[in-house]
mmCIF file of C-alpha atoms and ligand atoms in Angstrom:
data_model
loop_
_atom_site.group_PDB
_atom_site.id
_atom_site.type_symbol
_atom_site.label_atom_id
_atom_site.label_comp_id
_atom_site.label_asym_id
_atom_site.label_seq_id
_atom_site.Cartn_x
_atom_site.Cartn_y
_atom_site.Cartn_z
ATOM 1 C CA MET R 1 106.576 64.176 91.564
ATOM 2 C CA LYS R 2 106.007 67.364 91.562
ATOM 3 C CA ARG R 3 103.890 68.393 88.895
ATOM 4 C CA GLY R 4 103.253 71.115 86.822
ATOM 5 C CA ARG R 5 100.482 73.388 84.942
ATOM 6 C CA VAL R 6 100.483 75.349 81.304
ATOM 7 C CA LYS R 7 99.667 78.368 82.376
ATOM 8 C CA PRO R 8 99.324 79.834 78.859
ATOM 9 C CA GLU R 9 96.420 80.583 77.157
ATOM 10 C CA ALA R 10 97.889 79.241 73.998
ATOM 11 C CA GLY R 11 99.212 76.173 75.232
ATOM 12 C CA LEU R 12 103.060 75.576 75.235
ATOM 13 C CA ASN R 13 105.188 74.202 73.013
ATOM 14 C CA LEU R 14 106.699 70.517 74.076
ATOM 15 C CA ARG R 15 110.250 71.056 73.118
ATOM 16 C CA ASP R 16 112.923 67.807 72.126
ATOM 17 C CA LYS R 17 115.455 70.082 73.922
ATOM 18 C CA PRO R 18 115.711 73.384 74.923
ATOM 19 C CA ASN R 19 115.364 75.707 72.193
ATOM 20 C CA GLY R 20 114.884 72.298 70.011
ATOM 21 C CA GLN R 21 112.674 70.579 67.705
ATOM 22 C CA LYS R 22 108.743 71.448 69.121
ATOM 23 C CA VAL R 23 106.935 67.834 69.909
ATOM 24 C CA THR R 24 103.595 68.943 70.200
ATOM 25 C CA VAL R 25 101.622 71.615 71.864
ATOM 26 C CA LEU R 26 100.381 70.957 75.121
ATOM 27 C CA SER R 27 97.198 72.950 76.183
ATOM 28 C CA HIS R 28 95.689 75.111 79.220
ATOM 29 C CA ASN R 29 95.330 74.020 82.611
ATOM 30 C CA GLN R 30 97.227 70.776 81.164
ATOM 31 C CA LEU R 31 99.403 68.601 83.872
ATOM 32 C CA VAL R 32 103.151 67.603 83.479
ATOM 33 C CA ASP R 33 105.132 65.213 85.478
ATOM 34 C CA ILE R 34 108.184 67.238 86.170
ATOM 35 C CA VAL R 35 110.851 65.076 85.651
ATOM 36 C CA ASP R 36 113.716 67.542 86.046
ATOM 37 C CA GLU R 37 114.271 70.797 87.285
ATOM 38 C CA VAL R 38 116.983 71.356 85.564
ATOM 39 C CA THR R 39 117.546 74.870 83.799
ATOM 40 C CA PHE R 40 119.771 75.080 80.547
ATOM 41 C CA TYR R 41 121.225 78.799 79.329
ATOM 42 C CA ARG R 42 121.551 79.417 75.118
ATOM 43 C CA VAL R 43 124.699 81.268 75.539
ATOM 44 C CA ARG R 44 127.083 82.759 72.630
ATOM 45 C CA THR R 45 131.269 83.354 73.937
ATOM 46 C CA SER R 46 132.993 85.808 72.323
ATOM 47 C CA THR R 47 134.181 84.158 69.657
ATOM 48 C CA GLY R 48 130.318 83.897 68.489
ATOM 49 C CA GLU R 49 129.852 80.094 69.102
ATOM 50 C CA VAL R 50 126.138 79.569 70.541
ATOM 51 C CA GLY R 51 124.606 76.675 72.549
ATOM 52 C CA PHE R 52 122.951 75.265 75.146
ATOM 53 C CA VAL R 53 124.916 75.485 79.193
ATOM 54 C CA HIS R 54 123.902 73.716 82.548
ATOM 55 C CA GLY R 55 121.706 76.589 83.967
ATOM 56 C CA ASN R 56 123.890 75.101 87.486
ATOM 57 C CA TYR R 57 126.785 75.415 86.561
ATOM 58 C CA LEU R 58 126.495 79.482 85.124
ATOM 59 C CA GLU R 59 127.121 82.058 88.229
ATOM 60 C CA ASN R 60 124.194 85.283 86.872
ATOM 61 C CA MET R 61 126.116 88.552 85.998
ATOM 62 C CA PRO R 62 124.747 91.513 85.251
ATOM 63 C CA PRO R 63 123.931 92.437 82.121
ATOM 64 C CA THR R 64 126.356 94.574 80.154
ATOM 65 C CA ARG R 65 124.828 95.271 76.628
ATOM 66 C CA VAL R 66 120.919 94.596 74.967
ATOM 67 C CA GLU R 67 121.985 94.851 71.389
ATOM 68 C CA ASP R 68 119.197 96.290 69.309
ATOM 69 C CA SER R 69 118.352 92.490 67.573
ATOM 70 C CA ASN R 70 117.546 93.927 63.628
ATOM 71 C CA THR R 71 120.876 97.093 63.729
ATOM 72 C CA GLY R 72 122.695 94.742 66.354
ATOM 73 C CA ALA R 73 123.704 98.108 67.998
ATOM 74 C CA GLU R 74 123.813 98.165 71.360
ATOM 75 C CA ILE R 75 121.074 99.765 73.209
ATOM 76 C CA GLY R 76 122.940 101.898 76.509
ATOM 77 C CA ALA R 77 124.015 100.118 79.499
ATOM 78 C CA ALA R 78 120.990 98.405 79.362
ATOM 79 C CA SER R 79 119.801 96.474 83.092
ATOM 80 C CA LEU R 80 117.236 94.056 82.466
ATOM 81 C CA LEU R 81 115.439 95.845 85.591
ATOM 82 C CA HIS R 82 111.977 94.423 84.862
ATOM 83 C CA PRO R 83 112.009 91.825 82.717
ATOM 84 C CA SER R 84 108.043 92.700 82.265
ATOM 85 C CA GLU R 85 107.146 93.095 78.499
ATOM 86 C CA GLU R 86 103.255 93.497 79.397
ATOM 87 C CA PHE R 87 101.138 97.087 79.661
ATOM 88 C CA ASN R 88 99.404 96.095 83.469
ATOM 89 C CA LEU R 89 97.926 100.063 84.294
ATOM 90 C CA THR R 90 98.362 100.312 87.648
ATOM 91 C CA VAL R 91 96.798 102.685 90.413
ATOM 92 C CA TYR R 92 99.811 104.118 92.628
ATOM 93 C CA SER R 93 99.397 105.337 96.065
ATOM 94 C CA GLY R 94 102.464 106.731 97.885
ATOM 95 C CA SER R 95 102.717 108.453 101.541
ATOM 96 C CA GLU R 96 103.732 111.716 100.223
ATOM 97 C CA PHE R 97 101.609 111.339 96.838
ATOM 98 C CA ILE R 98 98.768 114.088 96.241
ATOM 99 C CA GLY R 99 96.276 114.946 93.923
ATOM 100 C CA GLU R 100 95.303 112.868 90.780
ATOM 101 C CA THR R 101 95.239 109.245 90.352
ATOM 102 C CA VAL R 102 98.352 108.096 89.871
ATOM 103 C CA LYS R 103 97.961 105.110 87.187
ATOM 104 C CA VAL R 104 101.733 103.922 85.725
ATOM 105 C CA ASP R 105 102.826 100.260 84.276
ATOM 106 C CA LYS R 106 103.480 97.935 87.169
ATOM 107 C CA ASP R 107 107.143 97.676 86.559
ATOM 108 C CA PHE R 108 107.073 101.936 87.167
ATOM 109 C CA VAL R 109 106.242 101.092 90.739
ATOM 110 C CA PRO R 110 109.496 100.615 92.655
ATOM 111 C CA GLU R 111 110.863 104.013 90.730
ATOM 112 C CA LEU R 112 107.709 105.624 92.424
ATOM 113 C CA ASN R 113 108.183 103.950 95.867
ATOM 114 C CA ARG R 114 111.802 106.148 95.726
ATOM 115 C CA VAL R 115 110.788 109.289 94.350
ATOM 116 C CA ASN R 116 108.246 108.814 97.934
ATOM 117 C CA ASP R 117 111.204 107.376 99.876
ATOM 118 C CA TYR R 118 112.606 110.676 98.337
ATOM 119 C CA ALA R 119 109.771 113.069 99.307
ATOM 120 C CA LYS R 120 109.337 111.904 102.133
ATOM 121 C CA ALA R 121 112.398 112.473 102.853
ATOM 122 C CA CYS R 122 112.819 116.174 102.165
ATOM 123 C CA GLU R 123 109.198 116.124 104.074
ATOM 124 C CA ILE R 124 107.467 117.298 100.065
ATOM 125 C CA LYS R 125 103.994 116.300 98.375
ATOM 126 C CA VAL R 126 104.289 115.021 95.314
ATOM 127 C CA TRP R 127 101.133 116.873 93.272
ATOM 128 C CA VAL R 128 100.870 115.386 90.053
ATOM 129 C CA THR R 129 99.242 116.305 87.412
ATOM 130 C CA SER R 130 99.820 113.192 84.423
ATOM 131 C CA SER R 131 101.365 109.768 84.824
ATOM 132 C CA THR R 132 100.223 108.000 81.534
ATOM 133 C CA ARG R 133 99.036 109.370 78.719
ATOM 134 C CA ASN R 134 96.524 108.988 76.623
ATOM 135 C CA ILE R 135 97.835 106.884 72.590
ATOM 136 C CA ASN R 136 95.586 108.497 70.140
ATOM 137 C CA GLN R 137 94.690 106.502 67.231
ATOM 138 C CA GLN R 138 97.244 107.142 64.931
ATOM 139 C CA VAL R 139 99.407 105.088 67.550
ATOM 140 C CA ARG R 140 96.678 102.337 67.981
ATOM 141 C CA GLY R 141 97.057 101.386 64.273
ATOM 142 C CA ALA R 142 99.597 99.157 63.196
ATOM 143 C CA ILE R 143 102.302 101.069 62.804
ATOM 144 C CA VAL R 144 103.840 102.656 65.953
ATOM 145 C CA PRO R 145 105.551 105.248 64.889
ATOM 146 C CA PRO R 146 109.052 106.936 66.259
ATOM 147 C CA ALA R 147 107.445 109.038 67.610
ATOM 148 C CA THR R 148 106.475 107.526 70.940
ATOM 149 C CA LYS R 149 109.335 107.372 72.630
ATOM 150 C CA SER R 150 107.929 109.197 75.880
ATOM 151 C CA CYS R 151 107.785 107.172 78.613
ATOM 152 C CA HIS R 152 104.221 108.106 79.238
ATOM 153 C CA PHE R 153 103.167 106.624 76.630
ATOM 154 C CA VAL R 154 104.523 103.213 78.734
ATOM 155 C CA GLY R 155 103.347 104.216 81.874
ATOM 156 C CA HIS R 156 107.020 104.784 82.669
ATOM 157 C CA ALA R 157 107.184 108.796 83.342
ATOM 158 C CA ILE R 158 105.056 110.565 86.237
ATOM 159 C CA ASP R 159 104.490 114.624 85.280
ATOM 160 C CA MET R 160 104.811 116.695 89.149
ATOM 161 C CA ASN R 161 104.369 120.035 91.042
ATOM 162 C CA LEU R 162 106.215 120.179 94.606
ATOM 163 C CA MET R 163 104.102 121.118 97.689
ATOM 164 C CA LEU R 164 106.323 122.017 100.418
ATOM 165 C CA ASP R 165 104.225 124.185 103.276
ATOM 166 C CA GLY R 166 101.755 124.071 101.644
ATOM 167 C CA LYS R 167 103.258 125.852 99.186
ATOM 168 C CA LEU R 168 102.980 124.941 95.638
ATOM 169 C CA PHE R 169 105.927 124.793 93.110
ATOM 170 C CA ASN R 170 104.882 124.788 89.466
ATOM 171 C CA SER R 171 106.990 123.950 86.080
ATOM 172 C CA GLN R 172 107.391 128.345 86.134
ATOM 173 C CA LYS R 173 109.195 127.527 90.029
ATOM 174 C CA LEU R 174 111.604 124.658 89.040
ATOM 175 C CA LYS R 175 112.597 125.498 85.807
ATOM 176 C CA LYS R 176 116.386 124.894 86.204
ATOM 177 C CA ALA R 177 116.957 128.587 85.917
ATOM 178 C CA ASN R 178 115.558 129.257 89.093
ATOM 179 C CA TYR R 179 117.175 126.460 90.804
ATOM 180 C CA ASN R 180 119.172 128.304 93.187
ATOM 181 C CA ASN R 181 116.403 130.139 94.505
ATOM 182 C CA LEU R 182 113.958 127.285 95.492
ATOM 183 C CA PRO R 183 113.615 125.867 98.796
ATOM 184 C CA GLU R 184 116.480 123.392 100.150
ATOM 185 C CA GLN R 185 113.654 120.485 100.982
ATOM 186 C CA ILE R 186 112.965 121.158 96.956
ATOM 187 C CA GLN R 187 116.721 121.519 95.605
ATOM 188 C CA LYS R 188 117.102 118.480 97.584
ATOM 189 C CA PHE R 189 114.910 116.357 96.768
ATOM 190 C CA LEU R 190 115.842 117.590 92.982
ATOM 191 C CA THR R 191 118.665 115.711 93.691
ATOM 192 C CA SER R 192 118.063 113.039 94.652
ATOM 193 C CA VAL R 193 116.138 112.232 92.054
ATOM 194 C CA ARG R 194 119.290 113.039 89.465
ATOM 195 C CA ASP R 195 120.986 111.148 91.239
ATOM 196 C CA ASP R 196 118.598 108.466 91.176
ATOM 197 C CA ASN R 197 120.997 105.785 89.042
ATOM 198 C CA VAL R 198 117.865 105.044 86.782
ATOM 199 C CA LEU R 199 114.837 108.116 87.347
ATOM 200 C CA ARG R 200 115.675 111.150 85.186
ATOM 201 C CA TRP R 201 114.638 114.689 86.074
ATOM 202 C CA GLY R 202 113.327 116.228 83.005
ATOM 203 C CA GLY R 203 114.841 120.088 84.330
ATOM 204 C CA ASP R 204 118.447 118.557 82.919
ATOM 205 C CA PHE R 205 116.690 117.715 79.223
ATOM 206 C CA SER R 206 117.856 119.985 76.703
ATOM 207 C CA THR R 207 113.647 120.939 76.152
ATOM 208 C CA GLU R 208 114.241 121.918 79.544
ATOM 209 C CA ASP R 209 110.351 119.851 80.889
ATOM 210 C CA PRO R 210 111.031 120.345 85.498
ATOM 211 C CA VAL R 211 107.381 118.575 85.787
ATOM 212 C CA HIS R 212 108.193 115.584 84.563
ATOM 213 C CA ILE R 213 109.919 112.184 86.299
ATOM 214 C CA ASP R 214 110.907 109.216 83.917
ATOM 215 C CA ASP R 215 112.670 105.774 84.485
ATOM 216 C CA ASN R 216 113.934 106.556 80.910
ATOM 217 C CA PHE R 217 112.559 103.551 79.732
ATOM 218 C CA TYR R 218 113.097 103.569 75.837
ATOM 219 C CA TYR R 219 116.721 104.644 76.225
ATOM 220 C CA ARG R 220 117.588 102.084 78.769
ATOM 221 C CA ASN R 221 115.938 99.521 76.794
ATOM 222 C CA GLN R 222 114.176 99.876 74.119
ATOM 223 C CA LEU R 223 113.121 96.515 72.622
ATOM 224 C CA MET R 224 111.459 96.325 76.319
ATOM 225 C CA TYR R 225 110.126 100.334 75.783
ATOM 226 C CA LYS R 226 108.463 98.632 72.385
ATOM 227 C CA ALA R 227 107.388 95.011 73.527
ATOM 228 C CA LYS R 228 105.493 96.844 76.272
ATOM 229 C CA LEU R 229 104.155 99.763 74.018
ATOM 230 C CA LEU R 230 103.039 97.076 71.729
ATOM 231 C CA SER R 231 101.500 95.015 74.642
ATOM 232 C CA ARG R 232 99.366 98.551 75.638
ATOM 233 C CA VAL R 233 98.430 99.431 72.652
ATOM 234 C CA GLY R 234 96.997 95.546 72.068
ATOM 235 C CA GLN R 235 94.937 96.085 75.245
ATOM 236 C CA LEU R 236 93.681 98.957 73.924
ATOM 237 C CA ASN R 237 92.624 97.583 70.308
ATOM 238 C CA ALA R 238 91.159 94.800 72.558
ATOM 239 C CA ASN R 239 88.847 97.151 73.886
HETATM 240 ZN ZN1 ZN N 301 106.050 114.030 81.390
#
């Protein structure tokens, strides 16, 4: 018979049915026999009925909408590409990345890999000047103010200059007004970022920020952004 080990340090609730009543709490590292490898899904119909169905009989479809649990408001056509609520600071080293050490959340790495691919295709280098941004005392307090929407706070953004043939393209040169004067390879790189399904180029922001690239994490999935931020604040406060 297959066996399982309880992973969470805090233990794991044993329930009488999926999401049912708590029977007891299994302790960390406790071993259990896996009697039935059945996965139940809690589902809701369009008319509001809620219940459990056997997972084998549902085909997974891409998520269409995500709601804010407080307001019920729809938070964009969010795709749950990155299900981790944990903030996990990781050093990123891409072949086309130069300059400062790039430290981002682990879940941003696939996006940076695409940035790296775009740079490679355009034969340019990405000089990162800023990645995960410091959180000040105010933000580290119990209440996280709404101003902390920046993807930099959860390690989902970089600020960069671009290098082509040893020439540096900074915020002045990368300004949208200067776009048509930029070398073709730089334009192609920025176009690749703008055409990416997830990435945003800060040059398109209402307050232009042409050295900024992020994955629109806050607006794509506000709940996950908040979870990530709380996870990071928790880690900072634990240190
Ligand atoms: Zn930025």
